[in-house]
Amino acid sequence: MKVQFLIFAFFLLTQLAVGQKFQDTIPFRNDLGLVIIPVSFNGVEKQFALDTGAEYSVAYDWANNELKKTNKTLNVVSSSGLRSKMRFYKSGTINIGSRKITGHRILNTARNDIFSCHNIDGILGVDIIKELNWKIDFKQKLLVMYPSDFMPDDLDSMHELDFNFTDNHPYVYMQRKGNRFEFLLDTGAGKSSNISQKDYNLTNIDDFPQAEIYTGNYDVNGLFATTKPKVFQFPESSSKNVKISPVIYYNNQKSSKIGNNLWEGLSLFLSLKKNQLYVSSSQKKGAYDNYPCYVSFHKGAMRIMSIVKGSAIWNLGVRQGDEILRYNEQQFTDFCTLDQYQRQLTKSGEPFTIELKSGVKVTLTKSESLKNK
């Protein structure tokens, strides 16, 4: 297995032509809070999310029909606890910007409804990300790609974070009151940042404003899993000379991660091989402006997807899973149409009205939920 891995790494390294100087600027979409770029496989363009939280690159279903399978498989445990076996496929020729990659293998998994809805064909994992340097401009929605040995001049105006890439996982470290907190840098987490149970116990959560949410999410296998996380503003901490205060979800997680929500409006420079991460501002406080509930299409009907405990709509007796008859006077009969409509509406920050099966109508307004005490 080690020999196979070394052969694979050699092919990937040589095909990326690391020593060659280049600079590719690639516009990206940020649907679901992700960094989504075009990646072609054997001349066919796909849409892939840049995911530093994924050890391997993954295709959603299509590889089974378009690529050649191998005998190598990998056992994966999803966030919902489901164990599944994924198979590696030969990728053929991959093009990212001006870079050509051959000799690579990609995992294939089942179709993911929410990713399919937003035309995301797969995720670009650390197996490829680590062979290049990247600048992610979240404000301009531009991804700049460099050789792994090239450091751009504008790093002089950026701020280095306490960072380490180990065992194919990139970590950001934050110091507070003598404690060092480890967070996985997860650009595939979109707008979600989580904290582990161990680190949560060190934060004295009762001293900070918080909210409790009954919610759910679709994991990598497309399964819907319900959770009851607490949400709070992590107290300002230091990562080298950078002050950070992310909005954090806690639900007995085994590990901590930082998603893209913290970097909105900023730029990151990432070099995994050089163990370096830079950010364009020396101070960043995450924001949590949200609605008291969201709606999704599940089990053949529009239903409450998430709801904040203690909110006005909660106090009316509404709970997660309750059926909705109309959303802004409209009826939706499929997941994708409703999801796209709601995301566009909530992005604008406008209020929306839902009509419950009981006939009660409620207007929901976006507001800051984590106000200082």
CSV table of C-alpha atoms in Angstrom, one decimal:
chain,number,residue,atom,x,y,z
A,1,MET,CA,0.0,0.0,0.0
A,2,LYS,CA,2.9,2.4,0.8
A,3,VAL,CA,4.5,1.6,-2.5
A,4,GLN,CA,1.3,2.4,-4.3
A,5,PHE,CA,0.9,5.6,-2.5
A,6,LEU,CA,4.5,6.7,-3.3
A,7,ILE,CA,3.9,5.9,-7.0
A,8,PHE,CA,0.7,8.0,-6.9
A,9,ALA,CA,2.4,10.9,-5.2
A,10,PHE,CA,5.3,10.8,-7.7
A,11,PHE,CA,2.9,10.9,-10.7
A,12,LEU,CA,0.9,13.7,-9.1
A,13,LEU,CA,4.0,15.8,-8.3
A,14,THR,CA,5.6,15.4,-11.7
A,15,GLN,CA,2.4,16.2,-13.6
A,16,LEU,CA,1.8,19.4,-11.6
A,17,ALA,CA,5.2,20.7,-12.6
A,18,VAL,CA,5.8,22.3,-9.2
A,19,GLY,CA,8.9,24.1,-10.2
A,20,GLN,CA,7.3,25.9,-13.1
A,21,LYS,CA,6.2,29.5,-12.4
A,22,PHE,CA,2.6,30.3,-13.2
A,23,GLN,CA,-0.3,32.2,-11.7
A,24,ASP,CA,-3.9,31.1,-12.6
A,25,THR,CA,-6.8,33.3,-11.5
A,26,ILE,CA,-10.1,31.4,-11.4
A,27,PRO,CA,-13.5,33.0,-10.6
A,28,PHE,CA,-15.5,30.9,-8.2
A,29,ARG,CA,-19.1,30.4,-7.1
A,30,ASN,CA,-19.9,30.4,-3.4
A,31,ASP,CA,-23.2,28.5,-3.4
A,32,LEU,CA,-23.7,26.9,0.1
A,33,GLY,CA,-20.7,29.1,1.3
A,34,LEU,CA,-18.3,26.9,-0.7
A,35,VAL,CA,-15.5,27.7,-3.1
A,36,ILE,CA,-16.7,26.1,-6.4
A,37,ILE,CA,-14.5,26.1,-9.5
A,38,PRO,CA,-14.5,24.4,-12.9
A,39,VAL,CA,-12.4,21.2,-13.1
A,40,SER,CA,-12.3,19.1,-16.3
A,41,PHE,CA,-11.9,15.3,-16.4
A,42,ASN,CA,-10.8,14.1,-19.8
A,43,GLY,CA,-12.1,17.3,-21.5
A,44,VAL,CA,-15.5,17.2,-19.7
A,45,GLU,CA,-16.0,20.2,-17.3
A,46,LYS,CA,-17.3,19.5,-13.8
A,47,GLN,CA,-17.9,21.9,-10.9
A,48,PHE,CA,-15.8,21.1,-7.8
A,49,ALA,CA,-15.7,22.5,-4.3
A,50,LEU,CA,-12.3,23.2,-2.8
A,51,ASP,CA,-12.4,21.2,0.4
A,52,THR,CA,-9.3,21.4,2.8
A,53,GLY,CA,-11.3,19.2,5.2
A,54,ALA,CA,-11.4,16.2,2.8
A,55,GLU,CA,-8.3,14.0,2.7
A,56,TYR,CA,-9.3,12.7,-0.8
A,57,SER,CA,-11.0,14.2,-3.8
A,58,VAL,CA,-14.6,12.8,-4.3
A,59,ALA,CA,-16.9,12.5,-7.3
A,60,TYR,CA,-20.7,12.4,-6.7
A,61,ASP,CA,-22.0,9.4,-8.7
A,62,TRP,CA,-20.8,10.3,-12.2
A,63,ALA,CA,-17.4,8.6,-12.0
A,64,ASN,CA,-19.1,5.2,-12.1
A,65,ASN,CA,-20.2,5.9,-15.7
A,66,GLU,CA,-17.4,8.1,-17.0
A,67,LEU,CA,-14.2,6.7,-15.4
A,68,LYS,CA,-12.4,3.4,-15.0
A,69,LYS,CA,-12.8,1.7,-11.6
A,70,THR,CA,-9.9,0.3,-9.6
A,71,ASN,CA,-9.8,-2.5,-7.1
A,72,LYS,CA,-8.9,0.0,-4.3
A,73,THR,CA,-11.7,1.0,-1.9
A,74,LEU,CA,-11.9,3.1,1.3
A,75,ASN,CA,-14.3,2.7,4.3
A,76,VAL,CA,-15.8,6.1,5.2
A,77,VAL,CA,-17.9,7.0,8.3
A,78,SER,CA,-20.3,9.9,7.6
A,79,SER,CA,-21.4,12.6,10.1
A,80,SER,CA,-24.6,10.6,10.7
A,81,GLY,CA,-22.6,7.5,11.7
A,82,LEU,CA,-23.3,5.6,8.5
A,83,ARG,CA,-20.4,3.4,7.3
A,84,SER,CA,-20.0,3.0,3.6
A,85,LYS,CA,-17.3,1.7,1.2
A,86,MET,CA,-16.2,4.0,-1.5
A,87,ARG,CA,-14.3,2.9,-4.6
A,88,PHE,CA,-11.4,4.7,-6.2
A,89,TYR,CA,-11.6,5.4,-10.0
A,90,LYS,CA,-8.8,6.4,-12.4
A,91,SER,CA,-9.2,10.1,-13.1
A,92,GLY,CA,-7.5,10.1,-16.5
A,93,THR,CA,-6.5,13.7,-17.4
A,94,ILE,CA,-7.6,16.5,-15.0
A,95,ASN,CA,-7.3,20.2,-15.8
A,96,ILE,CA,-7.5,22.9,-13.2
A,97,GLY,CA,-6.8,26.3,-14.8
A,98,SER,CA,-3.5,25.7,-16.8
A,99,ARG,CA,-2.5,22.7,-14.7
A,100,LYS,CA,-2.7,19.2,-16.1
A,101,ILE,CA,-2.8,16.2,-13.6
A,102,THR,CA,-2.5,12.6,-14.6
A,103,GLY,CA,-2.0,9.4,-12.6
A,104,HIS,CA,-4.6,10.5,-10.0
A,105,ARG,CA,-7.4,8.4,-8.5
A,106,ILE,CA,-10.7,9.8,-7.2
A,107,LEU,CA,-13.2,8.4,-4.8
A,108,ASN,CA,-16.8,7.9,-6.0
A,109,THR,CA,-19.9,8.1,-3.8
A,110,ALA,CA,-23.6,8.3,-4.2
A,111,ARG,CA,-25.5,11.3,-5.6
A,112,ASN,CA,-25.9,14.0,-3.1
A,113,ASP,CA,-29.3,15.8,-3.5
A,114,ILE,CA,-28.2,19.2,-2.1
A,115,PHE,CA,-24.9,19.2,-4.1
A,116,SER,CA,-26.7,18.1,-7.2
A,117,CYS,CA,-29.3,20.9,-6.7
A,118,HIS,CA,-26.5,23.5,-6.8
A,119,ASN,CA,-24.6,21.8,-9.7
A,120,ILE,CA,-21.7,20.6,-7.6
A,121,ASP,CA,-20.1,17.4,-9.1
A,122,GLY,CA,-17.5,16.7,-6.4
A,123,ILE,CA,-15.0,18.0,-4.0
A,124,LEU,CA,-11.3,18.8,-4.5
A,125,GLY,CA,-9.5,17.2,-1.5
A,126,VAL,CA,-6.1,17.7,0.1
A,127,ASP,CA,-4.6,15.0,-2.1
A,128,ILE,CA,-4.6,17.6,-4.9
A,129,ILE,CA,-4.7,20.9,-2.9
A,130,LYS,CA,-1.4,20.2,-1.1
A,131,GLU,CA,0.5,20.1,-4.4
A,132,LEU,CA,-0.2,23.8,-5.1
A,133,ASN,CA,-0.4,27.1,-3.3
A,134,TRP,CA,-3.7,29.0,-3.2
A,135,LYS,CA,-5.1,32.4,-2.5
A,136,ILE,CA,-8.8,32.6,-1.8
A,137,ASP,CA,-10.3,36.1,-2.2
A,138,PHE,CA,-13.8,35.7,-0.6
A,139,LYS,CA,-14.7,39.3,-1.4
A,140,GLN,CA,-13.9,39.3,-5.1
A,141,LYS,CA,-14.7,35.5,-5.4
A,142,LEU,CA,-11.4,34.8,-7.1
A,143,LEU,CA,-9.2,31.7,-6.5
A,144,VAL,CA,-5.5,32.3,-7.5
A,145,MET,CA,-3.3,29.2,-8.0
A,146,TYR,CA,0.5,29.1,-7.7
A,147,PRO,CA,3.2,26.5,-7.6
A,148,SER,CA,3.8,25.0,-4.2
A,149,ASP,CA,7.2,26.7,-3.9
A,150,PHE,CA,6.0,30.2,-4.9
A,151,MET,CA,5.1,32.9,-2.3
A,152,PRO,CA,3.5,36.0,-3.8
A,153,ASP,CA,4.9,39.5,-3.0
A,154,ASP,CA,1.6,40.7,-1.5
A,155,LEU,CA,2.1,38.4,1.5
A,156,ASP,CA,4.0,41.3,3.0
A,157,SER,CA,0.6,43.0,3.6
A,158,MET,CA,-1.1,39.9,5.0
A,159,HIS,CA,-0.9,38.4,8.5
A,160,GLU,CA,0.4,34.9,9.3
A,161,LEU,CA,-1.7,32.5,11.5
A,162,ASP,CA,-0.6,29.8,13.8
A,163,PHE,CA,-0.9,26.9,11.4
A,164,ASN,CA,0.2,23.3,10.8
A,165,PHE,CA,-0.4,20.7,8.1
A,166,THR,CA,0.0,17.3,9.5
A,167,ASP,CA,-1.3,13.8,8.6
A,168,ASN,CA,-3.0,15.3,5.6
A,169,HIS,CA,-5.1,17.7,7.8
A,170,PRO,CA,-4.6,21.5,8.0
A,171,TYR,CA,-5.0,23.0,11.5
A,172,VAL,CA,-5.4,26.6,12.8
A,173,TYR,CA,-4.4,27.2,16.4
A,174,MET,CA,-5.8,29.9,18.7
A,175,GLN,CA,-4.5,30.9,22.1
A,176,ARG,CA,-6.8,32.1,25.0
A,177,LYS,CA,-6.0,32.3,28.7
A,178,GLY,CA,-3.1,29.8,28.4
A,179,ASN,CA,-5.2,27.3,26.4
A,180,ARG,CA,-4.3,26.4,22.8
A,181,PHE,CA,-7.3,25.4,20.7
A,182,GLU,CA,-6.9,23.3,17.5
A,183,PHE,CA,-9.3,23.9,14.6
A,184,LEU,CA,-9.3,22.0,11.3
A,185,LEU,CA,-9.2,24.5,8.5
A,186,ASP,CA,-12.3,23.2,6.5
A,187,THR,CA,-13.1,25.2,3.4
A,188,GLY,CA,-15.7,22.4,2.6
A,189,ALA,CA,-17.6,23.3,5.8
A,190,GLY,CA,-19.2,26.3,4.1
A,191,LYS,CA,-20.8,28.5,6.8
A,192,SER,CA,-20.4,26.1,9.7
A,193,SER,CA,-17.7,26.2,12.4
A,194,ASN,CA,-17.7,23.6,15.2
A,195,ILE,CA,-15.9,23.0,18.4
A,196,SER,CA,-15.0,19.7,20.1
A,197,GLN,CA,-16.4,18.7,23.5
A,198,LYS,CA,-12.9,18.9,25.0
A,199,ASP,CA,-12.4,22.5,23.8
A,200,TYR,CA,-15.9,23.5,24.6
A,201,ASN,CA,-15.4,22.6,28.2
A,202,LEU,CA,-12.6,25.2,28.3
A,203,THR,CA,-14.6,28.1,27.0
A,204,ASN,CA,-16.9,28.8,30.0
A,205,ILE,CA,-19.9,29.0,27.6
A,206,ASP,CA,-22.3,30.3,30.3
A,207,ASP,CA,-20.4,33.6,30.3
A,208,PHE,CA,-21.3,34.3,26.6
A,209,PRO,CA,-24.5,34.9,24.6
A,210,GLN,CA,-25.8,31.7,23.1
A,211,ALA,CA,-28.6,30.2,21.1
A,212,GLU,CA,-29.9,26.6,20.9
A,213,ILE,CA,-31.2,25.3,17.6
A,214,TYR,CA,-33.1,22.2,16.6
A,215,THR,CA,-31.8,21.7,13.1
A,216,GLY,CA,-30.6,19.2,10.6
A,217,ASN,CA,-28.1,18.7,7.8
A,218,TYR,CA,-27.4,16.5,4.8
A,219,ASP,CA,-24.1,14.6,5.2
A,220,VAL,CA,-21.7,13.4,2.5
A,221,ASN,CA,-23.9,10.5,1.7
A,222,GLY,CA,-27.0,12.7,1.2
A,223,LEU,CA,-28.6,11.6,4.4
A,224,PHE,CA,-30.6,14.0,6.6
A,225,ALA,CA,-29.5,14.0,10.2
A,226,THR,CA,-31.1,16.0,13.1
A,227,THR,CA,-29.0,17.8,15.6
A,228,LYS,CA,-29.4,20.2,18.5
A,229,PRO,CA,-26.4,22.5,18.5
A,230,LYS,CA,-25.6,25.4,20.7
A,231,VAL,CA,-24.4,28.5,19.0
A,232,PHE,CA,-22.1,31.0,20.6
A,233,GLN,CA,-19.5,33.7,19.8
A,234,PHE,CA,-16.0,32.2,20.6
A,235,PRO,CA,-14.2,34.8,22.8
A,236,GLU,CA,-11.4,36.8,21.0
A,237,SER,CA,-8.3,34.6,20.8
A,238,SER,CA,-4.8,35.0,19.3
A,239,SER,CA,-3.4,33.1,16.3
A,240,LYS,CA,0.1,34.6,16.2
A,241,ASN,CA,-0.6,38.3,15.7
A,242,VAL,CA,-4.2,37.8,14.4
A,243,LYS,CA,-7.2,38.3,16.7
A,244,ILE,CA,-10.1,35.9,15.9
A,245,SER,CA,-13.6,35.5,17.3
A,246,PRO,CA,-15.6,33.0,15.2
A,247,VAL,CA,-19.2,32.0,15.6
A,248,ILE,CA,-19.2,28.4,16.8
A,249,TYR,CA,-21.7,25.5,16.8
A,250,TYR,CA,-21.4,22.9,19.5
A,251,ASN,CA,-23.1,19.5,19.5
A,252,ASN,CA,-20.7,17.0,21.2
A,253,GLN,CA,-18.4,17.0,18.3
A,254,LYS,CA,-15.2,14.9,18.5
A,255,SER,CA,-13.1,17.6,16.7
A,256,SER,CA,-13.1,21.3,16.0
A,257,LYS,CA,-13.2,23.0,12.6
A,258,ILE,CA,-13.4,26.5,11.1
A,259,GLY,CA,-15.6,27.0,8.0
A,260,ASN,CA,-15.7,29.8,5.5
A,261,ASN,CA,-18.0,31.9,7.6
A,262,LEU,CA,-15.1,33.4,9.5
A,263,TRP,CA,-13.3,34.6,6.3
A,264,GLU,CA,-16.2,36.4,4.6
A,265,GLY,CA,-14.9,39.6,3.0
A,266,LEU,CA,-11.3,38.6,3.5
A,267,SER,CA,-8.5,36.8,1.6
A,268,LEU,CA,-6.6,33.7,2.6
A,269,PHE,CA,-3.2,32.5,1.3
A,270,LEU,CA,-2.6,28.8,1.9
A,271,SER,CA,0.5,26.8,1.4
A,272,LEU,CA,0.2,23.3,2.8
A,273,LYS,CA,3.7,22.1,1.9
A,274,LYS,CA,5.2,25.2,3.6
A,275,ASN,CA,2.9,25.0,6.6
A,276,GLN,CA,1.7,28.6,6.2
A,277,LEU,CA,-1.6,30.3,6.3
A,278,TYR,CA,-2.1,34.1,5.9
A,279,VAL,CA,-5.2,36.3,6.2
A,280,SER,CA,-5.7,39.8,4.9
A,281,SER,CA,-6.8,41.3,8.2
A,282,SER,CA,-5.2,41.2,11.7
A,283,GLN,CA,-8.7,41.0,13.3
A,284,LYS,CA,-11.8,39.1,12.4
A,285,LYS,CA,-15.1,38.7,14.4
A,286,GLY,CA,-17.6,36.3,13.0
A,287,ALA,CA,-21.2,37.4,12.6
A,288,TYR,CA,-24.4,35.5,13.3
A,289,ASP,CA,-27.4,37.2,11.8
A,290,ASN,CA,-30.1,34.6,11.2
A,291,TYR,CA,-33.7,33.8,10.9
A,292,PRO,CA,-35.5,32.0,13.8
A,293,CYS,CA,-36.3,29.1,11.5
A,294,TYR,CA,-35.7,27.7,8.0
A,295,VAL,CA,-37.8,25.5,5.8
A,296,SER,CA,-36.9,22.5,3.6
A,297,PHE,CA,-38.6,19.8,1.5
A,298,HIS,CA,-38.4,16.5,3.3
A,299,LYS,CA,-40.5,13.3,3.2
A,300,GLY,CA,-42.8,14.6,0.5
A,301,ALA,CA,-43.7,18.0,2.1
A,302,MET,CA,-42.4,21.4,3.1
A,303,ARG,CA,-41.3,21.2,6.7
A,304,ILE,CA,-39.5,23.2,9.4
A,305,MET,CA,-35.8,22.3,8.8
A,306,SER,CA,-34.4,24.3,11.8
A,307,ILE,CA,-35.9,26.4,14.6
A,308,VAL,CA,-34.3,28.4,17.4
A,309,LYS,CA,-35.4,27.3,20.9
A,310,GLY,CA,-37.1,30.1,22.7
A,311,SER,CA,-37.8,32.3,19.6
A,312,ALA,CA,-41.3,33.8,19.0
A,313,ILE,CA,-42.2,31.0,16.5
A,314,TRP,CA,-40.9,28.4,19.0
A,315,ASN,CA,-43.2,29.8,21.6
A,316,LEU,CA,-46.2,29.3,19.3
A,317,GLY,CA,-45.5,25.5,19.6
A,318,VAL,CA,-43.8,25.1,16.2
A,319,ARG,CA,-41.2,22.4,16.1
A,320,GLN,CA,-38.7,20.9,13.7
A,321,GLY,CA,-40.4,18.6,11.2
A,322,ASP,CA,-43.8,20.4,11.3
A,323,GLU,CA,-45.4,20.6,7.9
A,324,ILE,CA,-45.7,23.9,6.1
A,325,LEU,CA,-48.6,24.6,3.6
A,326,ARG,CA,-47.2,27.8,1.9
A,327,TYR,CA,-43.9,29.6,1.9
A,328,ASN,CA,-44.4,33.3,0.9
A,329,GLU,CA,-47.8,32.3,-0.5
A,330,GLN,CA,-46.2,29.7,-2.7
A,331,GLN,CA,-46.3,25.9,-2.7
A,332,PHE,CA,-43.1,24.0,-3.5
A,333,THR,CA,-43.2,20.3,-4.5
A,334,ASP,CA,-39.5,19.4,-4.6
A,335,PHE,CA,-36.4,19.9,-2.6
A,336,CYS,CA,-34.3,21.7,-5.1
A,337,THR,CA,-36.7,24.5,-6.2
A,338,LEU,CA,-37.5,25.3,-2.6
A,339,ASP,CA,-33.9,25.2,-1.5
A,340,GLN,CA,-32.7,27.6,-4.3
A,341,TYR,CA,-35.6,30.0,-3.7
A,342,GLN,CA,-35.1,30.1,0.1
A,343,ARG,CA,-31.3,30.6,-0.2
A,344,GLN,CA,-31.7,33.5,-2.6
A,345,LEU,CA,-34.4,35.1,-0.4
A,346,THR,CA,-32.4,34.7,2.8
A,347,LYS,CA,-29.3,36.1,1.1
A,348,SER,CA,-31.2,39.3,0.5
A,349,GLY,CA,-32.2,39.5,4.2
A,350,GLU,CA,-35.8,40.0,3.4
A,351,PRO,CA,-38.6,38.8,5.8
A,352,PHE,CA,-40.6,35.8,4.6
A,353,THR,CA,-44.0,34.3,5.6
A,354,ILE,CA,-44.9,30.7,6.3
A,355,GLU,CA,-48.4,29.2,6.7
A,356,LEU,CA,-48.5,26.3,9.0
A,357,LYS,CA,-50.8,23.3,8.5
A,358,SER,CA,-52.9,24.6,11.4
A,359,GLY,CA,-53.6,27.7,9.3
A,360,VAL,CA,-51.5,30.1,11.4
A,361,LYS,CA,-49.3,32.5,9.4
A,362,VAL,CA,-46.0,33.7,10.7
A,363,THR,CA,-43.6,36.4,9.3
A,364,LEU,CA,-40.0,35.7,10.0
A,365,THR,CA,-37.3,38.4,10.1
A,366,LYS,CA,-33.5,38.1,10.0
A,367,SER,CA,-31.8,39.5,13.1
A,368,GLU,CA,-28.6,39.3,15.2
A,369,SER,CA,-29.2,36.4,17.6
A,370,LEU,CA,-26.0,36.6,19.7
A,371,LYS,CA,-26.1,40.0,21.3
A,372,ASN,CA,-23.6,40.9,24.0
A,373,LYS,CA,-25.0,40.6,27.6
